[in-house]
Short mmCIF file of C-alpha atoms in Angstrom, two decimals:
data_model
loop_
_atom_site.label_atom_id
_atom_site.label_comp_id
_atom_site.label_asym_id
_atom_site.label_seq_id
_atom_site.Cartn_x
_atom_site.Cartn_y
_atom_site.Cartn_z
CA UNK A 1 20.18 25.45 -17.84
CA UNK A 2 20.53 22.43 -20.07
CA UNK A 3 19.43 19.03 -18.80
CA UNK A 4 19.98 15.83 -20.68
CA UNK A 5 16.59 14.15 -21.07
CA UNK A 6 18.33 10.81 -21.56
CA UNK A 7 19.25 10.82 -17.86
CA UNK A 8 15.67 9.86 -17.05
CA UNK A 9 14.91 6.16 -16.56
CA UNK A 10 11.35 6.49 -17.88
CA UNK A 11 10.70 4.42 -20.98
CA UNK A 12 8.69 5.84 -23.89
CA UNK A 13 5.96 3.29 -23.12
CA UNK A 14 5.66 4.45 -19.50
CA UNK A 15 5.79 8.09 -20.56
CA UNK A 16 2.93 7.66 -23.04
CA UNK A 17 0.97 5.71 -20.42
CA UNK A 18 1.36 8.52 -17.88
CA UNK A 19 0.26 11.15 -20.40
CA UNK A 20 -2.88 9.15 -21.17
CA UNK A 21 -3.76 8.82 -17.47
CA UNK A 22 -3.17 12.52 -16.82
CA UNK A 23 -5.34 13.47 -19.81
CA UNK A 24 -8.19 11.25 -18.62
CA UNK A 25 -8.05 12.85 -15.17
CA UNK A 26 -8.00 16.32 -16.72
CA UNK A 27 -10.90 15.65 -19.10
CA UNK A 28 -13.03 14.12 -16.34
CA UNK A 29 -12.42 17.12 -14.10
CA UNK A 30 -13.30 19.62 -16.84
CA UNK A 31 -16.56 17.77 -17.52
CA UNK A 32 -17.62 18.24 -13.90
CA UNK A 33 -16.05 21.59 -12.93
CA UNK A 34 -16.15 24.85 -14.86
CA UNK A 35 -12.84 26.74 -14.97
CA UNK A 36 -10.61 26.39 -11.88
CA UNK A 37 -7.58 25.38 -13.96
CA UNK A 38 -5.20 26.04 -11.09
CA UNK A 39 -7.21 23.76 -8.81
CA UNK A 40 -7.25 21.07 -11.49
CA UNK A 41 -3.47 21.26 -11.76
CA UNK A 42 -2.96 21.08 -7.99
CA UNK A 43 -5.36 18.18 -7.51
CA UNK A 44 -3.87 16.06 -10.30
CA UNK A 45 -0.30 16.92 -9.34
CA UNK A 46 -0.83 16.08 -5.66
CA UNK A 47 -2.53 12.78 -6.50
CA UNK A 48 0.19 11.56 -8.88
CA UNK A 49 2.81 12.85 -6.41
CA UNK A 50 1.10 10.79 -3.67
CA UNK A 51 0.39 13.69 -1.32
CA UNK A 52 -2.51 15.21 0.59
CA UNK A 53 -4.05 18.53 -0.45
CA UNK A 54 -5.76 21.32 1.48
CA UNK A 55 -8.25 23.45 -0.49
CA UNK A 56 -9.37 26.82 0.82
CA UNK A 57 -12.03 29.22 -0.45
CA UNK A 58 -15.21 31.02 0.49
CA UNK A 59 -18.43 28.94 0.30
CA UNK A 60 -19.91 27.95 -3.04
CA UNK A 61 -16.79 27.76 -5.21
CA UNK A 62 -17.02 24.00 -5.87
CA UNK A 63 -14.36 22.79 -3.43
CA UNK A 64 -16.35 19.66 -2.63
CA UNK A 65 -17.48 19.19 -6.24
CA UNK A 66 -13.88 19.37 -7.48
CA UNK A 67 -12.59 16.93 -4.87
CA UNK A 68 -15.44 14.51 -5.59
CA UNK A 69 -14.90 14.80 -9.36
CA UNK A 70 -11.21 13.93 -9.24
CA UNK A 71 -11.88 10.94 -6.97
CA UNK A 72 -14.86 9.75 -9.02
CA UNK A 73 -12.57 9.55 -12.05
CA UNK A 74 -10.77 6.68 -10.33
CA UNK A 75 -12.52 3.40 -9.55
CA UNK A 76 -11.45 3.21 -5.92
CA UNK A 77 -12.91 3.52 -2.44
CA UNK A 78 -14.18 7.02 -1.67
CA UNK A 79 -15.29 8.40 1.70
CA UNK A 80 -16.68 11.82 2.52
CA UNK A 81 -16.51 13.05 6.09
CA UNK A 82 -18.48 16.19 6.94
CA UNK A 83 -16.60 17.76 9.82
CA UNK A 84 -18.62 19.30 12.66
CA UNK A 85 -17.67 20.45 16.19
CA UNK A 86 -19.22 17.32 17.72
CA UNK A 87 -17.37 14.92 15.42
CA UNK A 88 -15.34 12.45 17.50
CA UNK A 89 -12.03 10.77 16.58
CA UNK A 90 -13.82 7.42 16.61
CA UNK A 91 -16.24 8.69 13.97
CA UNK A 92 -13.27 9.00 11.60
CA UNK A 93 -10.81 6.23 12.43
CA UNK A 94 -13.24 3.75 13.99
CA UNK A 95 -13.85 2.34 17.47
CA UNK A 96 -14.45 -0.83 19.46
CA UNK A 97 -18.03 -1.99 20.02
CA UNK A 98 -19.09 -4.60 22.56
CA UNK A 99 -20.87 -7.57 21.02
CA UNK A 100 -23.29 -9.02 23.56
CA UNK A 101 -23.68 -12.23 21.57
CA UNK A 102 -19.98 -13.08 21.72
CA UNK A 103 -19.20 -11.11 24.91
CA UNK A 104 -16.23 -9.57 23.09
CA UNK A 105 -15.22 -6.17 21.78
CA UNK A 106 -15.18 -5.93 17.99
CA UNK A 107 -13.31 -3.29 16.02
CA UNK A 108 -15.39 -1.24 13.60
CA UNK A 109 -13.13 0.63 11.16
CA UNK A 110 -14.10 4.19 10.26
CA UNK A 111 -14.51 5.89 6.89
CA UNK A 112 -10.86 6.98 6.81
CA UNK A 113 -9.99 3.53 5.44
CA UNK A 114 -10.53 4.50 1.82
CA UNK A 115 -8.37 5.39 -1.18
CA UNK A 116 -9.71 8.95 -1.34
CA UNK A 117 -10.93 10.67 1.82
CA UNK A 118 -12.70 14.02 1.52
CA UNK A 119 -12.58 15.97 4.79
CA UNK A 120 -15.19 18.64 4.21
CA UNK A 121 -14.68 21.83 6.26
CA UNK A 122 -11.88 20.27 8.28
CA UNK A 123 -11.50 23.37 10.47
CA UNK A 124 -14.97 22.78 11.92
CA UNK A 125 -13.80 19.65 13.73
CA UNK A 126 -12.21 19.91 17.17
CA UNK A 127 -8.46 19.85 17.73
CA UNK A 128 -8.72 16.33 19.17
CA UNK A 129 -10.49 15.07 16.06
CA UNK A 130 -8.05 16.87 13.77
CA UNK A 131 -5.14 15.21 15.55
CA UNK A 132 -6.70 11.80 14.95
CA UNK A 133 -6.14 12.36 11.24
CA UNK A 134 -2.46 13.26 11.66
CA UNK A 135 -1.32 9.70 12.33
CA UNK A 136 -3.39 8.47 9.40
CA UNK A 137 -2.01 11.13 7.04
CA UNK A 138 1.62 11.00 8.11
CA UNK A 139 2.12 7.37 9.15
CA UNK A 140 -0.66 5.85 7.02
CA UNK A 141 -1.90 3.95 10.03
CA UNK A 142 -4.21 4.39 13.04
CA UNK A 143 -4.36 2.82 16.47
CA UNK A 144 -7.64 1.46 17.84
CA UNK A 145 -7.73 -0.31 21.17
CA UNK A 146 -3.96 -0.64 21.23
CA UNK A 147 -3.85 -2.34 17.81
CA UNK A 148 -2.46 -0.74 14.67
CA UNK A 149 -4.41 -0.76 11.43
CA UNK A 150 -2.81 0.23 8.12
CA UNK A 151 -4.37 2.48 5.51
CA UNK A 152 -4.89 1.07 1.97
CA UNK A 153 -1.49 -0.03 0.69
CA UNK A 154 -1.91 1.26 -2.86
CA UNK A 155 -3.48 4.74 -2.74
CA UNK A 156 -4.38 6.87 0.28
CA UNK A 157 -5.05 10.55 -0.45
CA UNK A 158 -6.73 13.04 1.88
CA UNK A 159 -8.44 16.01 0.22
CA UNK A 160 -9.42 18.52 2.91
CA UNK A 161 -11.42 21.72 2.44
CA UNK A 162 -11.77 24.72 4.71
CA UNK A 163 -13.63 28.02 4.77
CA UNK A 164 -11.43 30.98 5.83
CA UNK A 165 -14.14 33.59 6.46
CA UNK A 166 -16.07 32.03 9.35
CA UNK A 167 -14.52 31.90 12.82
CA UNK A 168 -17.49 30.94 15.02
CA UNK A 169 -17.57 27.21 15.66
CA UNK A 170 -14.24 26.60 13.96
CA UNK A 171 -10.88 25.29 15.15
CA UNK A 172 -8.14 26.64 12.85
CA UNK A 173 -5.54 24.06 11.85
CA UNK A 174 -2.21 24.52 13.58
CA UNK A 175 0.97 25.06 11.56
CA UNK A 176 2.14 21.58 12.54
CA UNK A 177 -1.03 20.10 11.07
CA UNK A 178 -1.10 22.08 7.83
CA UNK A 179 2.52 21.09 7.24
CA UNK A 180 1.30 17.52 6.73
CA UNK A 181 -0.44 18.57 3.53
CA UNK A 182 1.76 18.36 0.47
CA UNK A 183 0.11 21.48 -1.00
CA UNK A 184 -2.50 24.11 -0.24
CA UNK A 185 -4.61 25.57 -3.03
CA UNK A 186 -6.71 28.73 -2.73
CA UNK A 187 -9.66 29.03 -5.09
CA UNK A 188 -10.74 32.35 -6.59
CA UNK A 189 -14.12 33.44 -7.96
CA UNK A 190 -15.06 32.34 -11.51
CA UNK A 191 -15.10 34.81 -14.39
CA UNK A 192 -18.38 36.12 -15.85
CA UNK A 193 -18.08 33.73 -18.80
CA UNK A 194 -17.45 30.79 -16.47
CA UNK A 195 -20.45 31.81 -14.37
CA UNK A 196 -22.66 31.65 -17.47
CA UNK A 197 -21.25 28.21 -18.32
CA UNK A 198 -22.08 27.02 -14.78
CA UNK A 199 -25.68 28.16 -15.21
CA UNK A 200 -25.93 26.41 -18.58
CA UNK A 201 -24.64 23.15 -17.16
CA UNK A 202 -27.00 23.39 -14.20
CA UNK A 203 -29.88 23.93 -16.59
CA UNK A 204 -29.03 20.90 -18.73
CA UNK A 205 -28.16 18.71 -15.74
CA UNK A 206 -24.64 18.08 -17.02
CA UNK A 207 -22.98 18.77 -13.67
CA UNK A 208 -25.12 16.35 -11.65
CA UNK A 209 -25.02 13.66 -14.33
CA UNK A 210 -23.44 10.43 -13.11
CA UNK A 211 -20.33 9.46 -15.08
CA UNK A 212 -18.48 6.14 -14.69
CA UNK A 213 -14.85 6.06 -13.60
CA UNK A 214 -12.25 6.23 -16.37
CA UNK A 215 -9.25 4.95 -14.40
CA UNK A 216 -8.40 2.28 -11.85
CA UNK A 217 -6.37 2.48 -8.65
CA UNK A 218 -3.63 0.52 -10.43
CA UNK A 219 -3.42 3.27 -13.06
CA UNK A 220 -2.75 5.92 -10.41
CA UNK A 221 -0.36 3.64 -8.56
CA UNK A 222 1.68 3.09 -11.73
CA UNK A 223 1.81 6.80 -12.59
CA UNK A 224 3.03 7.53 -9.06
CA UNK A 225 5.90 5.11 -9.71
CA UNK A 226 6.63 6.89 -13.00
CA UNK A 227 6.65 10.30 -11.29
CA UNK A 228 9.28 9.01 -8.86
CA UNK A 229 11.56 8.31 -11.83
CA UNK A 230 11.39 11.85 -13.26
CA UNK A 231 14.97 13.14 -13.38
CA UNK A 232 16.02 16.01 -11.11
CA UNK A 233 19.43 17.52 -11.74
CA UNK A 234 21.68 18.29 -8.78
CA UNK A 235 21.54 22.02 -9.64
CA UNK A 236 17.73 21.96 -9.34
CA UNK A 237 18.01 20.30 -5.92
CA UNK A 238 20.37 23.09 -4.85
CA UNK A 239 17.86 25.61 -6.20
CA UNK A 240 15.09 24.08 -4.07
CA UNK A 241 17.38 24.05 -1.04
CA UNK A 242 18.33 27.70 -1.59
CA UNK A 243 14.69 28.79 -1.67
CA UNK A 244 13.90 26.88 1.52
CA UNK A 245 16.96 28.27 3.34
CA UNK A 246 16.12 31.80 2.12
CA UNK A 247 12.68 31.53 3.74
CA UNK A 248 14.37 30.93 7.09
CA UNK A 249 16.61 34.00 6.68
CA UNK A 250 14.13 36.26 4.91
CA UNK A 251 14.95 39.28 7.09
CA UNK A 252 18.62 38.94 6.10
CA UNK A 253 18.07 39.00 2.32
CA UNK A 254 19.69 42.19 0.98
CA UNK A 255 17.13 44.69 -0.31
CA UNK A 256 14.17 42.47 0.59
CA UNK A 257 11.99 44.69 2.77
CA UNK A 258 9.20 42.12 3.00
CA UNK A 259 11.57 39.86 4.94
CA UNK A 260 10.62 41.63 8.16
CA UNK A 261 7.12 40.19 7.86
CA UNK A 262 8.31 36.56 8.02
CA UNK A 263 7.89 35.10 11.48
CA UNK A 264 9.03 31.57 10.69
CA UNK A 265 10.51 29.85 7.66
CA UNK A 266 9.72 26.43 6.27
CA UNK A 267 10.86 22.99 7.36
CA UNK A 268 12.54 20.25 5.27
CA UNK A 269 9.02 19.03 4.47
CA UNK A 270 8.85 21.98 2.06
CA UNK A 271 11.96 20.71 0.23
CA UNK A 272 10.39 17.27 -0.12
CA UNK A 273 7.11 18.81 -1.30
CA UNK A 274 8.98 20.94 -3.85
CA UNK A 275 10.74 17.84 -5.19
CA UNK A 276 7.53 15.79 -5.48
CA UNK A 277 5.41 18.56 -6.96
CA UNK A 278 8.11 19.68 -9.41
CA UNK A 279 8.38 16.11 -10.70
CA UNK A 280 4.61 15.91 -11.10
CA UNK A 281 4.52 19.30 -12.83
CA UNK A 282 7.23 18.24 -15.26
CA UNK A 283 5.40 15.05 -16.20
CA UNK A 284 2.10 16.92 -16.59
CA UNK A 285 3.85 19.25 -19.03
CA UNK A 286 5.19 16.37 -21.09
CA UNK A 287 8.75 16.15 -19.77
CA UNK A 288 10.71 13.44 -17.98
CA UNK A 289 13.03 15.91 -16.26
CA UNK A 290 12.55 18.87 -13.91
CA UNK A 291 13.53 22.45 -14.74
CA UNK A 292 13.74 25.46 -12.39
CA UNK A 293 10.49 26.73 -13.96
CA UNK A 294 8.71 23.66 -12.56
CA UNK A 295 9.89 24.64 -9.09
CA UNK A 296 8.68 28.21 -9.59
CA UNK A 297 5.34 26.94 -10.90
CA UNK A 298 4.48 25.18 -7.63
CA UNK A 299 5.97 27.77 -5.25
CA UNK A 300 2.65 29.10 -3.92
CA UNK A 301 1.06 25.67 -3.43
CA UNK A 302 4.09 24.35 -1.56
CA UNK A 303 4.93 27.37 0.61
CA UNK A 304 1.72 29.32 1.35
CA UNK A 305 0.72 27.10 4.29
CA UNK A 306 4.25 26.68 5.62
CA UNK A 307 5.61 30.24 5.83
CA UNK A 308 4.42 32.02 8.96
CA UNK A 309 3.83 35.78 8.78
CA UNK A 310 3.68 38.10 11.79
CA UNK A 311 0.90 40.48 12.81
CA UNK A 312 2.56 43.36 10.99
CA UNK A 313 1.90 41.57 7.70
CA UNK A 314 -1.80 41.40 8.53
CA UNK A 315 -1.86 45.07 9.55
CA UNK A 316 -0.08 46.14 6.35
CA UNK A 317 -2.22 43.85 4.17
CA UNK A 318 0.77 41.83 2.97
CA UNK A 319 -0.19 38.45 1.47
CA UNK A 320 1.89 35.33 1.88
CA UNK A 321 2.01 34.91 -1.93
CA UNK A 322 3.71 38.31 -2.26
CA UNK A 323 6.31 37.29 0.30
CA UNK A 324 6.86 33.95 -1.45
CA UNK A 325 7.44 35.69 -4.79
CA UNK A 326 10.01 37.96 -3.16
CA UNK A 327 11.86 35.05 -1.57
CA UNK A 328 11.95 33.02 -4.80
CA UNK A 329 13.06 36.05 -6.84
CA UNK A 330 15.93 36.63 -4.41
CA UNK A 331 17.41 33.23 -5.26
CA UNK A 332 19.48 32.96 -8.44
CA UNK A 333 17.93 30.62 -11.01
CA UNK A 334 20.42 27.94 -12.19
#
């Protein structure tokens, strides 16, 4: 498919500016985290696409370190919330406290009012506490004592982590909640060479070394505006729509045996996520227009937490990524 690059409204000055910002984010991440290139891509893409990200892996694979690194690169407000079963909604969004001196209730805002919010082990918090974050994530506002308070107007990104192997003392996120995340990234174990590099950095203190921020909130805000201007051809939009519709009719796709494992397809939020992430992916690869390959590149991140598989898939050891690949391959590339 041929796309005319001139159809983009991005100036050469803005394009060069975006590439510089993306490179600074990438370099800062690599200085703090060994390997995890896929995680680096997903974190940067979700941030410049102005979306929340859910990171999943077994303990010890630098979920928190990666999230902290990418937020430390930007000189903005950062808040880390360690989720536990006894964490209350007020501990996150804030509450009203009675002031005996003035005989009035005063509102104390919680840590959620930051540019970057790290929700560590989000599935350890109760369902009530998890729901308190939904309004903040989706509406970018919270209600305390009947009054509405807005999140930061410029940048508000939630980076949540969860551990999939422990069930005791956890409250798994519902499908309605995970759908609020723009993407979900799953981290794998490092290679032997990367493991050695981790040990070397630990030994020299390079990982724990404090490094000043290299970007400002205004830099990220401007790149988000540039991402919005990345050109998407009508045929690419139809391609996204076809993939999303195919997920809802997976059991009707001719010759696609894995379709019987799909319990529920994805909502229009997946289409929006595809559009945003494909634009971010295109810009990160040095283009001002989206190609079908950009859509394919982000297929797992966009769909893995939105497609619901049935119990037969678990019994037959069928992964959601395998199903996603089958659905995408069933749709003709423009």
